[in-house]
Every structure is written in structure tokens, then in C-alpha cells.
């Protein structure tokens, strides 16, 4: 399926540029083209509005990974984490992930504009995610794409030359004559001085990339939802009518059986209430509160652990981690759990400590973890191992 590319400007005063190609012929427009409704939309946001980070995350559940990534980049950004939107890349073999960070307000503004123009189902990527592979520095429209140490990012074209050379002192392959002069390096090719050329260059990378290798900003609350395809439903109308008639006959037979079972269920319910009243008098015959109380009593009895045993096992597990420090300990007698806040060197040490506690016959749950300086503050909840 062909794509419709929308180059979103950095300033709201500027108009976006639409670009698409059929049979190798590119076409461009300042407004949504009427004959491009069958194309899949891909919105490209300015690279200067998105920063790129590399973090190491030990968590595996999506919600925990996103929360850990937010705290991991907290010290690298100027805004509070609750005002940020992040998008995660695929984990590497070493457990590292690339994280794209942008303002939550910018993300909401882009999505509002796209939805207002019936483009709410589009993909959303930043410009430096589509930087040509062969370039270390690429001159774009109102921004410069740079790649250093394998990580791409963008700066404004108005940046001072000495600052630009400080950020990237010796790129091997520079694309753009003006950018080459600023860096004092002969250009290896042309950049993109017009919006049309910029869309062509970025679209080429998008279309030739491996599936899921480009980080989409449509994650979290803005993840795309798959719709149900109802095309061609008319061809199944007759079969649907036959199925509906068969369902009505089946429901009628089920109704007769249900009436018989209802009487039996009522008798069983009366017996159950009598049993509950005997086993849990405080529930006053209410089944749900009684079952909850019974389950809680059973769980506490099987998972409770004495605080002295849990704390001793924790101190022994921390001995293998250099510089580990217990910040707080909290024991909940109602649940039989010991919660510890531990300062460790990295996320991997949290898994190692948990493994030693489990080897000692205890159950361990890793809670929230956040980067603080060059160390990690992790929460561990210790209880008796479930039988």
C-alpha cells in the first residue's frame, strides 16, 4: 500500500506539506489531496522537537517498561516526567532500548491537528528516525540531522557554526553544500533544501526500513487501534440470516433448560447461604464478603513471613551487591509482607537480589525502580513463598 507523507512544520504559522507518489511520480500539495484517500498516512514531525536517549531497563511488562524509561530519562530532560510523552524502541541483545522523548503538549497538538483533518489513523515518526543511513550529517528543511556514536538527533539550522562543530566535530559523510562549508568538510552529496526534497529523502528510508525498526511515536495513550473491516458484508447477508434463524431455535431450547436449572440453582444458593452463615458469621449471609474473608485468611496464612527472617535474608542477599544500601524497611502485619527500599548500582542487581531471596525460599515482587544519579532506587516486597 502506498503512503501519504505529511511534513509537519515546527511553527504553527507554517503550513504542512503533503507528498505521495504513484508509479515513481511524486506529487505534492499544501492541502489534503482528495485523490489520496486510499493511501496510508505517515506524519513526520520536526526532529528538533524530539530527543533520543539510550537506557537499560530490566522490566519486561509494557507498563513497567514505560514507567522505568520515564524515570531513566528524568535527569536528561528539563520538564517533569508527567509532561512528557515517550516512545520505546525494541530491546537490544544487551537489554538496552532507544527512547524518544517529546513534550506531551506537542504530541497532543499533533494528534489534534491530524484528527481534525481525518488523519487520526496515521503513523507518527520524527525526522531523525528517518535519517539516511549513509549520512553522518544531513541538511534538511529548517533543521540539521546528525548521527554520532550510532545515535541520530536534530539541531536547528540557526545553531552557531562553532557549536555545530562542537556537537559533531568530524562527521565522515556530510550531505548538503551549505552544511559542508559550515563544518569545513567537502559534501558527499546533496541535502534537502526544499520540503519536497526532504519528503523524498525521508520517505525513502521509511519505505526501505525493516518492519518495526523505526520507532513510532504512536505509543501509550496514542497507540493505533485496529478497526474491524466490514467491507463486503453484503455477500454474507444470506448466510447471516440462516445463522440467525438457527441461533433463535437454539436459544429457545436453551431457555427451556435454563428454567429447570434455575430452580435447582435457587435451592443450592439457599444451602450455600446457610453454610456461609455457619463458617463466617460476621458476613451476615453475604456470599461475596465471606469468600473474600476466607481467601484473605488463607493467603495470609500461606504467604506470611516473620520480619526477622525476611530482613536477615535481605541483608544476606545484599552482601553480593557492592555499595548496596537499605533506605527503608516496612512490615505489614495484615499481609505478612516486608517492603524494602534499596539503593543499588543498576537495574540488573535488583534481579540478582530477588533471585537470591527466591533461592532462600521467599517470594519476591519487584516494585517501582528509578534512576537517581548513577544508582538505582528499587522497591522489593518479600513474603513467604506460595505453596
CSV table of C-alpha atoms in Angstrom, one decimal:
chain,number,residue,atom,x,y,z
A,1,UNK,CA,0.0,0.0,0.0
A,2,UNK,CA,1.3,3.4,-0.9
A,3,UNK,CA,1.9,6.1,1.7
A,4,UNK,CA,0.8,9.7,2.0
A,5,UNK,CA,3.5,11.7,3.8
A,6,UNK,CA,2.7,14.8,5.8
A,7,UNK,CA,5.7,17.0,6.7
A,8,UNK,CA,4.5,18.9,9.8
A,9,UNK,CA,6.2,22.3,10.4
A,10,UNK,CA,8.0,23.4,13.6
A,11,UNK,CA,5.8,26.6,13.7
A,12,UNK,CA,2.0,26.6,13.7
A,13,UNK,CA,2.1,29.6,11.4
A,14,UNK,CA,3.6,27.4,8.6
A,15,UNK,CA,1.5,25.1,6.5
A,16,UNK,CA,2.2,21.3,6.4
A,17,UNK,CA,3.3,19.7,3.1
A,18,UNK,CA,1.7,16.6,1.7
A,19,UNK,CA,3.6,14.3,-0.6
A,20,UNK,CA,2.8,11.0,-2.3
A,21,UNK,CA,4.0,9.0,-5.3
A,22,UNK,CA,2.4,6.6,-7.7
A,23,UNK,CA,4.3,4.7,-10.4
A,24,UNK,CA,7.5,6.6,-9.4
A,25,UNK,CA,6.0,10.0,-9.9
A,26,UNK,CA,5.9,12.3,-6.9
A,27,UNK,CA,3.1,14.8,-6.3
A,28,UNK,CA,2.9,17.5,-3.6
A,29,UNK,CA,0.2,19.7,-2.2
A,30,UNK,CA,-0.3,22.2,0.7
A,31,UNK,CA,-3.7,20.7,1.4
A,32,UNK,CA,-5.0,17.2,1.9
A,33,UNK,CA,-5.3,15.7,-1.6
A,34,UNK,CA,-8.8,14.4,-2.5
A,35,UNK,CA,-7.4,11.6,-4.6
A,36,UNK,CA,-5.2,10.2,-1.8
A,37,UNK,CA,-7.8,8.7,0.4
A,38,UNK,CA,-6.6,5.2,-0.4
A,39,UNK,CA,-3.0,6.0,0.8
A,40,UNK,CA,-1.8,5.2,4.3
A,41,UNK,CA,-0.8,8.5,6.0
A,42,UNK,CA,2.6,8.9,7.7
A,43,UNK,CA,3.1,12.2,9.6
A,44,UNK,CA,6.7,13.4,10.0
A,45,UNK,CA,7.3,15.8,13.0
A,46,UNK,CA,10.4,18.1,13.3
A,47,UNK,CA,13.4,16.3,14.7
A,48,UNK,CA,14.2,19.3,16.9
A,49,UNK,CA,11.0,18.6,18.9
A,50,UNK,CA,12.1,15.0,19.8
A,51,UNK,CA,15.2,13.9,21.8
A,52,UNK,CA,16.7,10.4,21.6
A,53,UNK,CA,18.1,8.5,24.6
A,54,UNK,CA,19.6,5.1,25.3
A,55,UNK,CA,18.5,3.4,28.6
A,56,UNK,CA,18.8,0.0,30.2
A,57,UNK,CA,15.6,-1.4,31.5
A,58,UNK,CA,15.3,-4.7,33.5
A,59,UNK,CA,11.4,-4.8,33.5
A,60,UNK,CA,9.6,-6.8,30.8
A,61,UNK,CA,5.9,-5.8,31.2
A,62,UNK,CA,4.9,-2.9,28.9
A,63,UNK,CA,3.5,-0.7,31.6
A,64,UNK,CA,6.6,-1.3,33.8
A,65,UNK,CA,9.0,-0.7,30.9
A,66,UNK,CA,7.4,2.7,30.1
A,67,UNK,CA,7.4,3.8,33.7
A,68,UNK,CA,11.1,2.7,34.2
A,69,UNK,CA,12.0,4.5,30.9
A,70,UNK,CA,10.4,7.8,32.1
A,71,UNK,CA,12.4,7.8,35.3
A,72,UNK,CA,15.6,6.7,33.5
A,73,UNK,CA,15.5,9.9,31.3
A,74,UNK,CA,14.3,12.2,34.1
A,75,UNK,CA,17.7,13.7,34.7
A,76,UNK,CA,18.3,14.3,31.0
A,77,UNK,CA,15.3,16.4,30.3
A,78,UNK,CA,14.2,19.8,31.5
A,79,UNK,CA,10.5,19.1,32.0
A,80,UNK,CA,8.8,16.9,34.7
A,81,UNK,CA,8.1,13.4,33.6
A,82,UNK,CA,4.3,13.9,33.8
A,83,UNK,CA,4.6,16.5,31.0
A,84,UNK,CA,6.5,14.1,28.7
A,85,UNK,CA,5.5,11.6,26.0
A,86,UNK,CA,7.9,8.7,25.3
A,87,UNK,CA,8.2,6.1,22.7
A,88,UNK,CA,10.2,2.9,23.1
A,89,UNK,CA,12.4,1.1,20.6
A,90,UNK,CA,13.0,-2.6,20.5
A,91,UNK,CA,15.3,-4.1,23.2
A,92,UNK,CA,18.8,-5.0,22.0
A,93,UNK,CA,20.6,-8.2,22.9
A,94,UNK,CA,22.2,-6.4,25.9
A,95,UNK,CA,18.8,-5.1,27.2
A,96,UNK,CA,19.3,-1.5,26.0
A,97,UNK,CA,16.5,0.4,24.4
A,98,UNK,CA,16.3,3.6,22.5
A,99,UNK,CA,13.7,6.1,23.9
A,100,UNK,CA,12.2,9.0,22.1
A,101,UNK,CA,11.0,11.9,24.3
A,102,UNK,CA,8.8,14.8,23.3
A,103,UNK,CA,6.6,17.2,25.1
A,104,UNK,CA,3.1,15.8,25.9
A,105,UNK,CA,1.6,19.1,24.8
A,106,UNK,CA,3.3,18.9,21.4
A,107,UNK,CA,2.1,15.3,21.0
A,108,UNK,CA,-1.4,16.3,21.8
A,109,UNK,CA,-1.3,19.2,19.4
A,110,UNK,CA,0.0,17.0,16.5
A,111,UNK,CA,-2.7,14.4,17.1
A,112,UNK,CA,-5.4,17.0,17.4
A,113,UNK,CA,-4.4,18.5,14.1
A,114,UNK,CA,-4.3,15.1,12.4
A,115,UNK,CA,-7.6,14.1,13.8
A,116,UNK,CA,-9.2,17.3,12.7
A,117,UNK,CA,-8.0,16.5,9.1
A,118,UNK,CA,-9.3,12.9,9.2
A,119,UNK,CA,-5.8,11.5,9.6
A,120,UNK,CA,-6.1,10.1,13.1
A,121,UNK,CA,-5.1,6.6,12.0
A,122,UNK,CA,-1.7,7.7,10.6
A,123,UNK,CA,1.7,6.7,11.8
A,124,UNK,CA,3.8,9.4,13.5
A,125,UNK,CA,7.6,9.5,13.3
A,126,UNK,CA,10.3,12.1,13.9
A,127,UNK,CA,12.6,13.3,11.2
A,128,UNK,CA,15.9,12.0,12.6
A,129,UNK,CA,14.4,8.5,12.9
A,130,UNK,CA,14.3,8.6,9.0
A,131,UNK,CA,17.9,10.0,8.6
A,132,UNK,CA,19.5,8.4,5.5
A,133,UNK,CA,21.8,5.5,6.6
A,134,UNK,CA,24.7,6.7,4.5
A,135,UNK,CA,24.8,10.2,6.2
A,136,UNK,CA,26.5,11.4,9.3
A,137,UNK,CA,25.2,15.0,8.8
A,138,UNK,CA,22.3,15.8,6.6
A,139,UNK,CA,21.0,19.3,5.7
A,140,UNK,CA,17.2,19.3,5.9
A,141,UNK,CA,14.5,22.0,6.0
A,142,UNK,CA,14.9,24.3,9.0
A,143,UNK,CA,16.9,21.5,10.8
A,144,UNK,CA,20.1,19.5,10.5
A,145,UNK,CA,20.1,15.8,11.1
A,146,UNK,CA,23.2,14.4,12.8
A,147,UNK,CA,24.4,10.9,13.7
A,148,UNK,CA,27.0,10.4,16.3
A,149,UNK,CA,28.0,7.1,18.1
A,150,UNK,CA,25.2,5.4,16.2
A,151,UNK,CA,22.5,7.7,17.6
A,152,UNK,CA,20.7,10.2,15.4
A,153,UNK,CA,19.3,13.6,16.5
A,154,UNK,CA,18.5,17.0,15.1
A,155,UNK,CA,19.5,20.6,15.7
A,156,UNK,CA,18.1,23.9,14.4
A,157,UNK,CA,19.8,25.3,11.3
A,158,UNK,CA,20.2,28.6,13.1
A,159,UNK,CA,22.7,27.0,15.5
A,160,UNK,CA,26.1,28.7,15.6
A,161,UNK,CA,28.9,27.2,13.5
A,162,UNK,CA,31.3,26.7,16.4
A,163,UNK,CA,28.5,25.0,18.5
A,164,UNK,CA,27.7,22.8,15.5
A,165,UNK,CA,31.3,21.7,15.1
A,166,UNK,CA,31.5,21.1,18.9
A,167,UNK,CA,28.4,18.8,18.8
A,168,UNK,CA,29.8,16.8,15.8
A,169,UNK,CA,33.5,17.8,15.2
A,170,UNK,CA,34.3,15.3,12.4
A,171,UNK,CA,31.5,13.7,10.5
A,172,UNK,CA,32.7,11.4,7.7
A,173,UNK,CA,29.8,11.9,5.3
A,174,UNK,CA,28.1,15.3,5.0
A,175,UNK,CA,25.1,15.9,2.7
A,176,UNK,CA,24.4,19.5,1.7
A,177,UNK,CA,26.8,22.0,0.2
A,178,UNK,CA,26.0,24.7,2.8
A,179,UNK,CA,26.4,22.3,5.7
A,180,UNK,CA,29.7,21.1,4.3
A,181,UNK,CA,31.0,24.7,4.2
A,182,UNK,CA,29.9,25.2,7.8
A,183,UNK,CA,31.7,22.1,9.0
A,184,UNK,CA,34.7,22.6,6.7
A,185,UNK,CA,34.1,19.2,5.1
A,186,UNK,CA,33.5,18.5,1.4
A,187,UNK,CA,30.0,17.3,0.9
A,188,UNK,CA,29.4,13.7,-0.1
A,189,UNK,CA,26.1,14.5,-1.7
A,190,UNK,CA,23.2,16.9,-1.8
A,191,UNK,CA,20.9,17.7,1.2
A,192,UNK,CA,17.3,18.8,1.1
A,193,UNK,CA,16.7,22.5,0.8
A,194,UNK,CA,13.1,22.2,-0.1
A,195,UNK,CA,10.2,20.5,1.6
A,196,UNK,CA,9.6,18.3,-1.5
A,197,UNK,CA,13.2,17.0,-1.5
A,198,UNK,CA,13.1,16.5,2.3
A,199,UNK,CA,9.9,14.3,2.0
A,200,UNK,CA,11.6,12.3,-0.8
A,201,UNK,CA,14.7,11.6,1.3
A,202,UNK,CA,12.8,10.7,4.5
A,203,UNK,CA,10.2,8.6,2.6
A,204,UNK,CA,12.9,6.5,1.0
A,205,UNK,CA,14.2,5.5,4.5
A,206,UNK,CA,10.7,4.8,5.8
A,207,UNK,CA,9.8,2.6,2.8
A,208,UNK,CA,13.0,0.6,2.8
A,209,UNK,CA,13.3,0.0,6.6
A,210,UNK,CA,12.8,-3.3,8.3
A,211,UNK,CA,9.4,-3.8,9.9
A,212,UNK,CA,9.2,-2.2,13.4
A,213,UNK,CA,12.8,-0.9,13.1
A,214,UNK,CA,11.6,2.7,13.1
A,215,UNK,CA,10.3,4.0,16.4
A,216,UNK,CA,6.7,5.2,16.1
A,217,UNK,CA,5.6,8.0,18.4
A,218,UNK,CA,2.1,6.4,18.4
A,219,UNK,CA,2.6,4.6,21.7
A,220,UNK,CA,0.9,4.6,25.1
A,221,UNK,CA,-2.3,6.6,25.0
A,222,UNK,CA,-1.8,7.4,21.3
A,223,UNK,CA,-1.3,3.8,20.1
A,224,UNK,CA,-3.2,3.0,16.9
A,225,UNK,CA,-6.3,0.8,17.4
A,226,UNK,CA,-7.1,-1.8,14.8
A,227,UNK,CA,-10.5,-1.4,13.3
A,228,UNK,CA,-12.9,-4.1,12.2
A,229,UNK,CA,-13.0,-4.4,8.5
A,230,UNK,CA,-16.7,-4.6,7.3
A,231,UNK,CA,-16.1,-4.4,3.6
A,232,UNK,CA,-18.1,-6.9,1.6
A,233,UNK,CA,-20.5,-7.6,4.3
A,234,UNK,CA,-23.4,-7.8,1.8
A,235,UNK,CA,-22.0,-11.1,0.4
A,236,UNK,CA,-22.6,-12.7,3.7
A,237,UNK,CA,-26.1,-11.4,4.3
A,238,UNK,CA,-28.0,-14.6,3.3
A,239,UNK,CA,-25.6,-16.8,5.4
A,240,UNK,CA,-26.1,-14.4,8.3
A,241,UNK,CA,-29.9,-14.8,8.1
A,242,UNK,CA,-29.6,-18.6,8.2
A,243,UNK,CA,-27.3,-18.4,11.1
A,244,UNK,CA,-29.7,-16.1,13.0
A,245,UNK,CA,-32.6,-18.5,12.4
A,246,UNK,CA,-30.5,-21.4,13.8
A,247,UNK,CA,-29.5,-19.2,16.8
A,248,UNK,CA,-33.1,-18.5,17.6
A,249,UNK,CA,-34.0,-22.1,17.6
A,250,UNK,CA,-31.0,-22.9,19.8
A,251,UNK,CA,-31.8,-20.1,22.2
A,252,UNK,CA,-35.4,-21.4,22.6
A,253,UNK,CA,-34.1,-24.9,23.6
A,254,UNK,CA,-31.6,-23.3,26.0
A,255,UNK,CA,-34.4,-21.2,27.6
A,256,UNK,CA,-36.3,-24.4,28.5
A,257,UNK,CA,-33.3,-26.0,30.0
A,258,UNK,CA,-32.4,-22.8,31.9
A,259,UNK,CA,-35.8,-22.6,33.5
A,260,UNK,CA,-35.2,-26.1,35.0
A,261,UNK,CA,-31.7,-25.3,36.2
A,262,UNK,CA,-32.9,-22.0,37.8
A,263,UNK,CA,-35.0,-23.9,40.4
A,264,UNK,CA,-32.0,-26.1,41.2
A,265,UNK,CA,-29.7,-23.1,41.5
A,266,UNK,CA,-32.0,-21.3,43.9
A,267,UNK,CA,-32.1,-24.4,46.2
A,268,UNK,CA,-28.2,-24.6,46.0
A,269,UNK,CA,-28.0,-20.9,46.8
A,270,UNK,CA,-30.1,-21.4,50.0
A,271,UNK,CA,-27.8,-24.1,51.1
A,272,UNK,CA,-24.7,-22.0,50.4
A,273,UNK,CA,-26.1,-19.1,52.4
A,274,UNK,CA,-26.7,-21.4,55.4
A,275,UNK,CA,-23.1,-22.8,55.1
A,276,UNK,CA,-21.6,-19.3,54.9
A,277,UNK,CA,-23.5,-18.1,57.9
A,278,UNK,CA,-22.1,-21.0,59.9
A,279,UNK,CA,-18.5,-20.6,58.7
A,280,UNK,CA,-18.3,-16.8,58.7
A,281,UNK,CA,-21.0,-15.3,61.0
A,282,UNK,CA,-19.7,-11.8,60.5
A,283,UNK,CA,-20.7,-11.8,56.8
A,284,UNK,CA,-24.4,-12.0,57.7
A,285,UNK,CA,-25.1,-14.5,54.9
A,286,UNK,CA,-23.5,-12.3,52.2
A,287,UNK,CA,-21.5,-14.7,50.0
A,288,UNK,CA,-19.0,-12.3,48.3
A,289,UNK,CA,-17.7,-10.7,51.6
A,290,UNK,CA,-17.5,-14.1,53.2
A,291,UNK,CA,-15.5,-15.6,50.3
A,292,UNK,CA,-13.2,-12.6,50.3
A,293,UNK,CA,-12.5,-13.0,54.0
A,294,UNK,CA,-11.8,-16.7,53.6
A,295,UNK,CA,-9.4,-16.2,50.7
A,296,UNK,CA,-7.6,-13.4,52.6
A,297,UNK,CA,-7.2,-15.6,55.7
A,298,UNK,CA,-5.9,-18.4,53.5
A,299,UNK,CA,-3.5,-16.2,51.6
A,300,UNK,CA,-2.0,-14.6,54.7
A,301,UNK,CA,-1.6,-18.0,56.3
A,302,UNK,CA,0.4,-19.3,53.3
A,303,UNK,CA,2.4,-16.2,52.4
A,304,UNK,CA,3.1,-14.5,55.7
A,305,UNK,CA,6.8,-14.3,56.8
A,306,UNK,CA,8.3,-13.2,60.0
A,307,UNK,CA,10.1,-9.8,59.7
A,308,UNK,CA,13.3,-11.1,61.3
A,309,UNK,CA,13.6,-13.9,58.8
A,310,UNK,CA,12.8,-11.7,55.8
A,311,UNK,CA,15.2,-8.9,56.9
A,312,UNK,CA,18.0,-11.4,57.6
A,313,UNK,CA,17.6,-12.9,54.2
A,314,UNK,CA,17.6,-9.5,52.6
A,315,UNK,CA,20.9,-8.4,54.3
A,316,UNK,CA,22.5,-11.7,53.2
A,317,UNK,CA,21.3,-11.1,49.6
A,318,UNK,CA,22.7,-7.5,49.6
A,319,UNK,CA,26.1,-8.7,50.6
A,320,UNK,CA,26.8,-9.7,47.0
A,321,UNK,CA,26.0,-6.2,45.7
A,322,UNK,CA,28.8,-3.7,46.1
A,323,UNK,CA,27.7,-0.5,47.8
A,324,UNK,CA,24.0,-1.7,48.2
A,325,UNK,CA,22.2,0.2,50.9
A,326,UNK,CA,18.8,-0.3,52.5
A,327,UNK,CA,17.0,3.0,52.7
A,328,UNK,CA,13.7,2.0,54.4
A,329,UNK,CA,12.0,-1.2,55.8
A,330,UNK,CA,8.3,-1.6,56.3
A,331,UNK,CA,6.5,-4.7,57.6
A,332,UNK,CA,2.7,-5.1,57.1
A,333,UNK,CA,1.3,-7.5,59.7
A,334,UNK,CA,-2.0,-7.6,57.9
A,335,UNK,CA,-0.5,-9.1,54.8
A,336,UNK,CA,2.7,-10.7,56.3
A,337,UNK,CA,4.9,-8.8,53.8
A,338,UNK,CA,8.2,-6.9,54.3
A,339,UNK,CA,8.7,-4.0,51.9
A,340,UNK,CA,12.3,-2.6,51.4
A,341,UNK,CA,13.6,0.4,49.5
A,342,UNK,CA,17.1,-0.4,48.4
A,343,UNK,CA,19.8,1.7,46.7
A,344,UNK,CA,21.8,-0.4,44.2
A,345,UNK,CA,24.2,0.1,41.4
A,346,UNK,CA,22.0,-0.8,38.4
A,347,UNK,CA,18.7,-2.5,37.4
A,348,UNK,CA,20.4,-5.9,36.9
A,349,UNK,CA,21.4,-6.0,40.6
A,350,UNK,CA,17.7,-5.9,41.6
A,351,UNK,CA,17.1,-9.1,39.6
A,352,UNK,CA,20.1,-10.7,41.2
A,353,UNK,CA,18.9,-9.8,44.8
A,354,UNK,CA,15.5,-11.1,44.0
A,355,UNK,CA,16.9,-14.4,42.7
A,356,UNK,CA,18.9,-14.9,45.9
A,357,UNK,CA,15.8,-14.3,48.0
A,358,UNK,CA,13.8,-16.7,46.0
A,359,UNK,CA,16.6,-19.3,46.4
A,360,UNK,CA,16.2,-18.8,50.1
A,361,UNK,CA,12.6,-19.9,49.8
A,362,UNK,CA,11.0,-16.5,49.9
A,363,UNK,CA,8.6,-14.9,47.4
A,364,UNK,CA,9.8,-11.5,46.0
A,365,UNK,CA,8.0,-8.9,43.9
A,366,UNK,CA,9.9,-6.1,42.3
A,367,UNK,CA,8.1,-2.8,42.5
A,368,UNK,CA,8.9,0.6,41.1
A,369,UNK,CA,12.5,1.4,40.3
A,370,UNK,CA,14.0,4.7,39.3
A,371,UNK,CA,17.4,6.1,38.4
A,372,UNK,CA,18.9,8.5,41.0
A,373,UNK,CA,22.3,9.9,39.9
A,374,UNK,CA,24.4,6.9,39.0
A,375,UNK,CA,22.5,4.5,41.2
A,376,UNK,CA,19.0,2.9,41.1
A,377,UNK,CA,16.4,3.1,43.9
A,378,UNK,CA,14.4,-0.2,43.8
A,379,UNK,CA,11.4,-1.4,45.8
A,380,UNK,CA,11.3,-5.1,46.8
A,381,UNK,CA,8.3,-6.8,48.6
A,382,UNK,CA,9.2,-10.0,50.4
A,383,UNK,CA,6.8,-12.6,51.6
A,384,UNK,CA,6.6,-16.4,52.2
A,385,UNK,CA,6.8,-18.5,49.1
A,386,UNK,CA,3.4,-19.6,47.9
A,387,UNK,CA,2.7,-23.3,48.2
